[in-house]
Each structure stands twice: as C-alpha cells, then as structure tokens.
CSV table of C-alpha atoms in Angstrom, one decimal:
chain,number,residue,atom,x,y,z
A,1,UNK,CA,15.3,-32.4,-25.8
A,2,UNK,CA,14.1,-33.6,-22.4
A,3,UNK,CA,10.4,-33.5,-21.5
A,4,UNK,CA,9.7,-32.2,-18.0
A,5,UNK,CA,8.2,-34.8,-15.6
A,6,UNK,CA,5.6,-34.3,-12.9
A,7,UNK,CA,8.3,-34.0,-10.2
A,8,UNK,CA,10.0,-31.3,-12.1
A,9,UNK,CA,6.8,-29.3,-12.4
A,10,UNK,CA,5.9,-29.8,-8.8
A,11,UNK,CA,8.9,-27.7,-7.7
A,12,UNK,CA,7.6,-24.6,-9.5
A,13,UNK,CA,4.7,-23.9,-7.3
A,14,UNK,CA,3.2,-26.0,-4.5
A,15,UNK,CA,0.4,-24.4,-2.4
A,16,UNK,CA,0.6,-24.9,1.3
A,17,UNK,CA,-2.5,-26.9,2.4
A,18,UNK,CA,-2.4,-25.3,5.8
A,19,UNK,CA,-2.8,-21.8,4.3
A,20,UNK,CA,-5.0,-22.0,1.3
A,21,UNK,CA,-5.4,-18.9,-1.0
A,22,UNK,CA,-8.9,-17.4,-0.6
A,23,UNK,CA,-10.7,-14.3,-1.6
A,24,UNK,CA,-10.0,-12.8,1.8
A,25,UNK,CA,-6.3,-13.1,1.1
A,26,UNK,CA,-6.8,-11.5,-2.3
A,27,UNK,CA,-8.7,-8.6,-0.9
A,28,UNK,CA,-6.2,-8.3,1.9
A,29,UNK,CA,-3.4,-7.9,-0.6
A,30,UNK,CA,-5.5,-5.3,-2.5
A,31,UNK,CA,-6.1,-3.4,0.7
A,32,UNK,CA,-2.4,-3.4,1.5
A,33,UNK,CA,-1.5,-2.0,-1.9
A,34,UNK,CA,-4.4,0.5,-1.9
A,35,UNK,CA,-3.5,1.7,1.6
A,36,UNK,CA,0.1,2.2,0.7
A,37,UNK,CA,-0.9,4.2,-2.4
A,38,UNK,CA,-3.2,6.4,-0.3
A,39,UNK,CA,-0.4,7.1,2.2
A,40,UNK,CA,2.2,7.9,-0.5
A,41,UNK,CA,-0.1,10.1,-2.6
A,42,UNK,CA,-1.2,12.0,0.4
A,43,UNK,CA,2.3,12.7,1.7
A,44,UNK,CA,3.4,13.6,-1.9
A,45,UNK,CA,0.5,15.9,-2.4
A,46,UNK,CA,1.1,17.8,0.9
A,47,UNK,CA,4.8,18.1,0.2
A,48,UNK,CA,4.4,19.3,-3.4
A,49,UNK,CA,1.7,21.8,-2.3
A,50,UNK,CA,4.1,23.2,0.4
A,51,UNK,CA,6.9,23.5,-2.1
A,52,UNK,CA,4.6,25.3,-4.6
A,53,UNK,CA,3.7,28.0,-2.2
A,54,UNK,CA,5.3,31.4,-2.1
A,55,UNK,CA,7.9,31.8,0.6
A,56,UNK,CA,5.8,34.2,2.8
A,57,UNK,CA,2.8,31.8,2.7
A,58,UNK,CA,4.8,28.7,3.6
A,59,UNK,CA,5.1,29.5,7.3
A,60,UNK,CA,1.3,30.0,7.7
A,61,UNK,CA,0.4,26.9,5.8
A,62,UNK,CA,2.8,24.5,7.4
A,63,UNK,CA,0.5,23.4,10.2
A,64,UNK,CA,-2.6,22.8,8.0
A,65,UNK,CA,-0.5,20.9,5.5
A,66,UNK,CA,1.2,18.8,8.2
A,67,UNK,CA,-2.2,17.9,9.8
A,68,UNK,CA,-3.6,17.0,6.4
A,69,UNK,CA,-0.6,14.8,5.5
A,70,UNK,CA,-0.8,13.1,8.9
A,71,UNK,CA,-4.5,12.4,8.6
A,72,UNK,CA,-4.1,11.0,5.1
A,73,UNK,CA,-1.1,9.0,6.2
A,74,UNK,CA,-3.0,7.6,9.1
A,75,UNK,CA,-6.0,6.6,6.9
A,76,UNK,CA,-3.7,4.9,4.4
A,77,UNK,CA,-1.8,3.0,7.1
A,78,UNK,CA,-5.1,1.9,8.7
A,79,UNK,CA,-6.3,0.5,5.3
A,80,UNK,CA,-2.9,-1.2,4.9
A,81,UNK,CA,-3.1,-2.6,8.4
A,82,UNK,CA,-6.6,-4.0,7.7
A,83,UNK,CA,-5.2,-5.6,4.6
A,84,UNK,CA,-2.4,-7.2,6.6
A,85,UNK,CA,-4.9,-8.5,9.1
A,86,UNK,CA,-6.9,-10.1,6.2
A,87,UNK,CA,-3.8,-11.5,4.5
C-alpha cells in the first residue's frame, strides 16, 4: 500500500490566493440559495392555488395570483442577485 505524499494531497483542493474564502462569500452563497428558494416556493404556491380553485373562480383570480407570483419572484431574484454580488 502506497502512502500519499504531500504533492498528491495538494491536487485535492488548493485555494486561490487571489480570491480567499471569506464570510461575505459564505453569506453570498446562502443568499443565492435562499433567494432561489423564495422564488420557487412563491411561483409554486401561486400555481398550486390557481389549480385548486373552482373553474368559475379561476378567471377572476388569475390577475391577483399572477401579480402575487411576480412580486414574490422579483423579491427572490433580488435576494439571489444580492448574493451573487456578495459572492
């Protein structure tokens, strides 16, 4: 059995000294994930609410559900964009 040397282990992960990992990058990644989750949950909630309505009520509720989904999507994408800016 061969014992790995220092040069073998260096190929596994080598941080870039020009781009060190900081707390800002960590929170940026969290913001990207959190923003995407907000956007997906908002669009899914609006779509499932619309599908659960009775057919006569669907036409009247289309505009409020579309506006709600668009606002939640915009908020989620704004949080994700802030995370990308931090990262």
